[in-house]
PDB file of C-alpha atoms in Angstrom:
ATOM      1  CA  MET T   1      52.620  13.429 -15.644  1.00  0.00           C
ATOM      2  CA  GLY T   2      53.557  11.597 -18.303  1.00  0.00           C
ATOM      3  CA  ARG T   3      53.522   7.466 -19.126  1.00  0.00           C
ATOM      4  CA  ASP T   4      57.040   7.641 -16.668  1.00  0.00           C
ATOM      5  CA  PHE T   5      55.083   8.435 -13.381  1.00  0.00           C
ATOM      6  CA  PHE T   6      51.984   6.015 -14.541  1.00  0.00           C
ATOM      7  CA  LYS T   7      55.389   3.029 -15.725  1.00  0.00           C
ATOM      8  CA  GLU T   8      57.098   4.182 -12.389  1.00  0.00           C
ATOM      9  CA  LEU T   9      54.081   3.466 -10.425  1.00  0.00           C
ATOM     10  CA  PHE T  10      52.987  -0.103 -11.306  1.00  0.00           C
ATOM     11  CA  LYS T  11      56.084  -1.456 -11.230  1.00  0.00           C
ATOM     12  CA  ALA T  12      56.623  -3.792  -8.785  1.00  0.00           C
ATOM     13  CA  LYS T  13      59.675  -2.468  -6.249  1.00  0.00           C
ATOM     14  CA  ASN T  14      56.708   0.269  -5.616  1.00  0.00           C
ATOM     15  CA  TRP T  15      53.754  -2.137  -4.377  1.00  0.00           C
ATOM     16  CA  ASN T  16      54.761  -3.245  -0.777  1.00  0.00           C
ATOM     17  CA  ARG T  17      51.644  -4.765   1.908  1.00  0.00           C
ATOM     18  CA  SER T  18      50.061  -1.597   3.016  1.00  0.00           C
ATOM     19  CA  SER T  19      50.193   0.406  -0.445  1.00  0.00           C
ATOM     20  CA  LEU T  20      47.726  -2.969  -2.293  1.00  0.00           C
ATOM     21  CA  LEU T  21      45.160  -2.672   0.780  1.00  0.00           C
ATOM     22  CA  VAL T  22      44.652   0.926   0.288  1.00  0.00           C
ATOM     23  CA  PHE T  23      44.995   1.001  -3.032  1.00  0.00           C
ATOM     24  CA  ALA T  24      42.253  -1.867  -2.808  1.00  0.00           C
ATOM     25  CA  GLY T  25      39.690  -0.008   0.050  1.00  0.00           C
ATOM     26  CA  ALA T  26      39.811   3.054  -2.821  1.00  0.00           C
ATOM     27  CA  LEU T  27      38.449   0.485  -5.713  1.00  0.00           C
ATOM     28  CA  GLY T  28      36.362  -1.476  -3.537  1.00  0.00           C
ATOM     29  CA  LEU T  29      35.297   1.940  -2.329  1.00  0.00           C
ATOM     30  CA  PHE T  30      34.755   3.186  -5.411  1.00  0.00           C
ATOM     31  CA  LEU T  31      32.971   0.390  -6.420  1.00  0.00           C
ATOM     32  CA  LEU T  32      30.306   0.480  -4.245  1.00  0.00           C
ATOM     33  CA  LEU T  33      29.777   4.432  -5.277  1.00  0.00           C
ATOM     34  CA  ALA T  34      29.623   3.645  -8.608  1.00  0.00           C
ATOM     35  CA  GLY T  35      27.041   1.250  -8.010  1.00  0.00           C
ATOM     36  CA  ASN T  36      24.548   3.111  -6.031  1.00  0.00           C
ATOM     37  CA  ALA T  37      25.326   5.547  -8.089  1.00  0.00           C
ATOM     38  CA  PHE T  38      22.366   4.288 -10.782  1.00  0.00           C
ATOM     39  CA  PRO T  39      19.144   2.767  -9.640  1.00  0.00           C
ATOM     40  CA  ALA T  40      18.733  -0.430 -10.768  1.00  0.00           C
ATOM     41  CA  GLU T  41      16.622  -1.056 -13.794  1.00  0.00           C
ATOM     42  CA  SER T  42      13.904  -3.073 -12.170  1.00  0.00           C
ATOM     43  CA  SER T  43      12.262  -3.505  -9.002  1.00  0.00           C
ATOM     44  CA  SER T  44       8.803  -5.083  -6.910  1.00  0.00           C
ATOM     45  CA  ARG T  45       6.506  -2.222  -4.950  1.00  0.00           C
ATOM     46  CA  GLU T  46       3.040  -2.935  -3.559  1.00  0.00           C
ATOM     47  CA  THR T  47       0.384  -2.709  -5.212  1.00  0.00           C
ATOM     48  CA  ASP T  48      -3.115  -3.483  -4.107  1.00  0.00           C
ATOM     49  CA  GLU T  49      -5.202  -3.614  -7.196  1.00  0.00           C
ATOM     50  CA  PRO T  50      -7.649  -6.783  -7.140  1.00  0.00           C
ATOM     51  CA  GLN T  51      -8.314  -8.470  -9.736  1.00  0.00           C
ATOM     52  CA  SER T  52     -11.967  -8.141  -9.074  1.00  0.00           C
ATOM     53  CA  THR T  53     -13.812  -7.774  -6.178  1.00  0.00           C
ATOM     54  CA  ALA T  54     -14.641 -10.909  -6.112  1.00  0.00           C
ATOM     55  CA  ASP T  55     -12.711 -13.413  -7.172  1.00  0.00           C
ATOM     56  CA  GLU T  56     -11.389 -11.140  -3.475  1.00  0.00           C
ATOM     57  CA  ALA T  57     -14.586 -11.809  -1.655  1.00  0.00           C
ATOM     58  CA  ALA T  58     -14.538 -16.255  -2.712  1.00  0.00           C
ATOM     59  CA  TYR T  59     -10.628 -15.482  -2.336  1.00  0.00           C
ATOM     60  CA  VAL T  60     -11.770 -14.054   1.582  1.00  0.00           C
ATOM     61  CA  GLN T  61     -14.487 -16.092   2.520  1.00  0.00           C
ATOM     62  CA  GLU T  62     -12.342 -19.281   1.989  1.00  0.00           C
ATOM     63  CA  TYR T  63      -9.518 -18.259   3.097  1.00  0.00           C
ATOM     64  CA  ALA T  64     -11.008 -17.771   6.393  1.00  0.00           C
ATOM     65  CA  SER T  65     -13.292 -20.774   5.806  1.00  0.00           C
ATOM     66  CA  ASN T  66     -10.280 -22.879   5.156  1.00  0.00           C
ATOM     67  CA  LEU T  67      -8.575 -21.624   9.017  1.00  0.00           C
ATOM     68  CA  GLU T  68     -11.735 -21.570  10.400  1.00  0.00           C
ATOM     69  CA  GLN T  69     -11.647 -25.848   9.805  1.00  0.00           C
ATOM     70  CA  THR T  70      -7.894 -25.566  11.126  1.00  0.00           C
ATOM     71  CA  LEU T  71      -8.563 -24.551  14.297  1.00  0.00           C
ATOM     72  CA  THR T  72     -11.272 -26.381  14.616  1.00  0.00           C
ATOM     73  CA  GLY T  73      -9.379 -29.833  13.987  1.00  0.00           C
ATOM     74  CA  VAL T  74      -6.159 -28.597  16.584  1.00  0.00           C
ATOM     75  CA  ILE T  75      -8.514 -26.700  19.203  1.00  0.00           C
ATOM     76  CA  GLU T  76     -10.969 -29.837  19.109  1.00  0.00           C
ATOM     77  CA  SER T  77      -7.551 -32.163  20.372  1.00  0.00           C
ATOM     78  CA  ILE T  78      -6.968 -29.936  23.386  1.00  0.00           C
ATOM     79  CA  GLN T  79      -8.291 -31.650  25.999  1.00  0.00           C
ATOM     80  CA  GLY T  80     -11.652 -30.783  27.870  1.00  0.00           C
ATOM     81  CA  ALA T  81     -12.417 -28.478  24.948  1.00  0.00           C
ATOM     82  CA  GLY T  82     -15.447 -30.553  23.665  1.00  0.00           C
ATOM     83  CA  HIS T  83     -17.401 -29.893  21.166  1.00  0.00           C
ATOM     84  CA  VAL T  84     -15.520 -26.737  19.460  1.00  0.00           C
ATOM     85  CA  LYS T  85     -16.922 -23.402  16.779  1.00  0.00           C
ATOM     86  CA  VAL T  86     -14.388 -21.358  15.670  1.00  0.00           C
ATOM     87  CA  ALA T  87     -14.986 -17.991  13.713  1.00  0.00           C
ATOM     88  CA  VAL T  88     -11.955 -15.399  11.932  1.00  0.00           C
ATOM     89  CA  THR T  89     -13.107 -11.896  10.537  1.00  0.00           C
ATOM     90  CA  LEU T  90     -10.257 -10.843   9.026  1.00  0.00           C
ATOM     91  CA  GLU T  91      -9.015  -6.532   8.248  1.00  0.00           C
ATOM     92  CA  ALA T  92      -8.622  -6.808   4.037  1.00  0.00           C
ATOM     93  CA  GLY T  93      -8.560  -8.830   1.344  1.00  0.00           C
ATOM     94  CA  PRO T  94      -5.166 -10.626   0.202  1.00  0.00           C
ATOM     95  CA  GLN T  95      -2.945  -7.276  -0.903  1.00  0.00           C
ATOM     96  CA  THR T  96      -0.468  -8.033  -4.419  1.00  0.00           C
ATOM     97  CA  VAL T  97       2.998  -7.331  -5.198  1.00  0.00           C
ATOM     98  CA  TYR T  98       3.254  -7.761  -8.574  1.00  0.00           C
ATOM     99  CA  ALA T  99       6.827  -6.996 -10.409  1.00  0.00           C
ATOM    100  CA  LEU T 100       8.157  -3.667 -11.882  1.00  0.00           C
ATOM    101  CA  ASP T 101      10.710  -2.376 -14.693  1.00  0.00           C
ATOM    102  CA  GLU T 102      11.983   1.029 -13.727  1.00  0.00           C
ATOM    103  CA  THR T 103      13.933   2.809 -16.310  1.00  0.00           C
ATOM    104  CA  ASP T 104      16.299   5.318 -15.755  1.00  0.00           C
ATOM    105  CA  ARG T 105      15.444   8.002 -18.123  1.00  0.00           C
ATOM    106  CA  GLY T 106      17.801  10.728 -17.004  1.00  0.00           C
ATOM    107  CA  GLU T 107      17.537  14.032 -16.420  1.00  0.00           C
ATOM    108  CA  ASN T 108      13.294  13.394 -17.936  1.00  0.00           C
ATOM    109  CA  GLY T 109      13.087  11.050 -14.293  1.00  0.00           C
ATOM    110  CA  SER T 110      12.784   7.691 -14.286  1.00  0.00           C
ATOM    111  CA  GLU T 111       9.699   5.295 -16.219  1.00  0.00           C
ATOM    112  CA  VAL T 112       7.747   2.521 -14.012  1.00  0.00           C
ATOM    113  CA  GLN T 113       5.743   0.432 -16.244  1.00  0.00           C
ATOM    114  CA  HIS T 114       3.810  -3.862 -15.040  1.00  0.00           C
ATOM    115  CA  ILE T 115       6.245  -6.606 -15.896  1.00  0.00           C
ATOM    116  CA  LEU T 116       4.088  -8.293 -17.960  1.00  0.00           C
ATOM    117  CA  MET T 117       3.392 -12.002 -18.996  1.00  0.00           C
ATOM    118  CA  GLU T 118       1.770 -13.773 -22.053  1.00  0.00           C
ATOM    119  CA  ASP T 119      -0.414 -16.446 -21.514  1.00  0.00           C
ATOM    120  CA  SER T 120      -3.447 -18.375 -22.476  1.00  0.00           C
ATOM    121  CA  SER T 121      -5.778 -15.609 -20.918  1.00  0.00           C
ATOM    122  CA  GLY T 122      -3.691 -13.308 -22.706  1.00  0.00           C
ATOM    123  CA  GLN T 123      -1.128 -10.779 -20.818  1.00  0.00           C
ATOM    124  CA  SER T 124      -1.616 -10.452 -16.964  1.00  0.00           C
ATOM    125  CA  ALA T 125       1.006  -8.981 -14.394  1.00  0.00           C
ATOM    126  CA  LEU T 126       3.666 -11.141 -13.474  1.00  0.00           C
ATOM    127  CA  VAL T 127       3.490 -11.630  -9.709  1.00  0.00           C
ATOM    128  CA  GLU T 128       5.787 -11.750  -7.199  1.00  0.00           C
ATOM    129  CA  MET T 129       3.829 -12.092  -4.111  1.00  0.00           C
ATOM    130  CA  VAL T 130       0.792 -13.116  -2.469  1.00  0.00           C
ATOM    131  CA  TRP T 131       0.550 -11.152   1.391  1.00  0.00           C
ATOM    132  CA  GLU T 132      -2.651 -13.051   3.320  1.00  0.00           C
ATOM    133  CA  PRO T 133      -5.126 -11.248   4.710  1.00  0.00           C
ATOM    134  CA  GLU T 134      -4.562 -10.531   8.334  1.00  0.00           C
ATOM    135  CA  ILE T 135      -6.306 -11.274  11.181  1.00  0.00           C
ATOM    136  CA  ARG T 136      -8.572  -8.734  13.037  1.00  0.00           C
ATOM    137  CA  GLY T 137      -9.570 -11.545  15.771  1.00  0.00           C
ATOM    138  CA  ILE T 138     -11.400 -15.236  16.584  1.00  0.00           C
ATOM    139  CA  ALA T 139     -14.284 -15.980  18.397  1.00  0.00           C
ATOM    140  CA  VAL T 140     -13.584 -19.706  19.632  1.00  0.00           C
ATOM    141  CA  VAL T 141     -17.097 -21.058  21.337  1.00  0.00           C
ATOM    142  CA  CYS T 142     -16.861 -24.809  22.924  1.00  0.00           C
ATOM    143  CA  GLN T 143     -17.828 -26.811  25.658  1.00  0.00           C
ATOM    144  CA  GLY T 144     -14.887 -26.888  27.792  1.00  0.00           C
ATOM    145  CA  ALA T 145     -13.739 -23.066  27.852  1.00  0.00           C
ATOM    146  CA  ALA T 146     -15.457 -22.353  31.843  1.00  0.00           C
ATOM    147  CA  ASP T 147     -11.961 -24.511  33.065  1.00  0.00           C
ATOM    148  CA  VAL T 148      -9.121 -21.775  32.845  1.00  0.00           C
ATOM    149  CA  GLN T 149      -7.022 -24.383  32.184  1.00  0.00           C
ATOM    150  CA  VAL T 150      -8.280 -25.755  28.736  1.00  0.00           C
ATOM    151  CA  GLN T 151      -8.878 -21.410  28.603  1.00  0.00           C
ATOM    152  CA  ALA T 152      -4.843 -20.554  27.978  1.00  0.00           C
ATOM    153  CA  GLN T 153      -4.910 -23.898  25.844  1.00  0.00           C
ATOM    154  CA  ILE T 154      -6.431 -22.694  23.473  1.00  0.00           C
ATOM    155  CA  THR T 155      -5.537 -18.760  24.155  1.00  0.00           C
ATOM    156  CA  GLU T 156      -2.010 -20.377  22.892  1.00  0.00           C
ATOM    157  CA  ALA T 157      -2.552 -22.221  20.411  1.00  0.00           C
ATOM    158  CA  VAL T 158      -5.115 -20.074  18.428  1.00  0.00           C
ATOM    159  CA  SER T 159      -1.302 -17.502  18.545  1.00  0.00           C
ATOM    160  CA  VAL T 160       1.325 -19.740  17.789  1.00  0.00           C
ATOM    161  CA  LEU T 161      -0.799 -20.702  14.863  1.00  0.00           C
ATOM    162  CA  THR T 162      -2.036 -18.069  13.578  1.00  0.00           C
ATOM    163  CA  GLY T 163       0.900 -14.725  14.851  1.00  0.00           C
ATOM    164  CA  VAL T 164      -2.599 -13.118  16.590  1.00  0.00           C
ATOM    165  CA  SER T 165      -2.184 -11.575  19.931  1.00  0.00           C
ATOM    166  CA  SER T 166      -3.771 -13.215  22.895  1.00  0.00           C
ATOM    167  CA  ASN T 167      -6.407  -9.875  23.533  1.00  0.00           C
ATOM    168  CA  ARG T 168      -7.425 -10.185  19.824  1.00  0.00           C
ATOM    169  CA  ILE T 169      -8.536 -13.899  20.291  1.00  0.00           C
ATOM    170  CA  SER T 170     -11.896 -14.536  22.579  1.00  0.00           C
ATOM    171  CA  ILE T 171     -13.063 -18.279  24.405  1.00  0.00           C
ATOM    172  CA  ALA T 172     -16.742 -18.378  25.124  1.00  0.00           C
ATOM    173  CA  LYS T 173     -18.212 -21.529  27.150  1.00  0.00           C
ATOM    174  CA  MET T 174     -20.993 -23.504  24.272  1.00  0.00           C
ATOM    175  CA  ASN T 175     -24.472 -23.472  25.983  1.00  0.00           C
ATOM    176  CA  GLU T 176     -25.595 -26.200  26.800  1.00  0.00           C
ATOM    177  CA  SER T 177     -28.426 -27.256  23.932  1.00  0.00           C
ATOM    178  CA  GLU T 178     -25.299 -26.082  21.135  1.00  0.00           C
ATOM    179  CA  GLY T 179     -22.774 -28.682  21.496  1.00  0.00           C
ATOM    180  CA  THR T 180     -25.202 -32.228  21.724  1.00  0.00           C
TER     181      THR T 180
END
């Protein structure tokens, strides 16, 4: 197999349509396999590293309060609901996904480091995404909860707005003294 073999192989008259398709397919398969053989240089992984527990607690409280206010406004606009109070409980604080740089060290394995950004307060990890706290349950107390249709409308509205299933939503009638 010398130069003459390769010259003959690559002459245009030896290539028909099916040969070109087979060659292109084999080349594509080779490139796919070669691409998967070498890991990507940077990736991200989820970590649960809050900046501080005080910041996290304040964030969770503010998130729950904003959610309660939004739900209260929507539920009060449902006909027959009347005066409304909403309480939201959360599973845990937010989960932050930090950007990571993964370097392949060959036989020595790989090294993973957080990507750091320079800001006014020094260096901090680059945040790719923040997952909001998961809602554990929602309690709604309102004047119109005795009406089954109002309860159904409230349950549906809360479920649609939050993504919480109806078995995690509680609706109760408000005391007469509370509603005024």
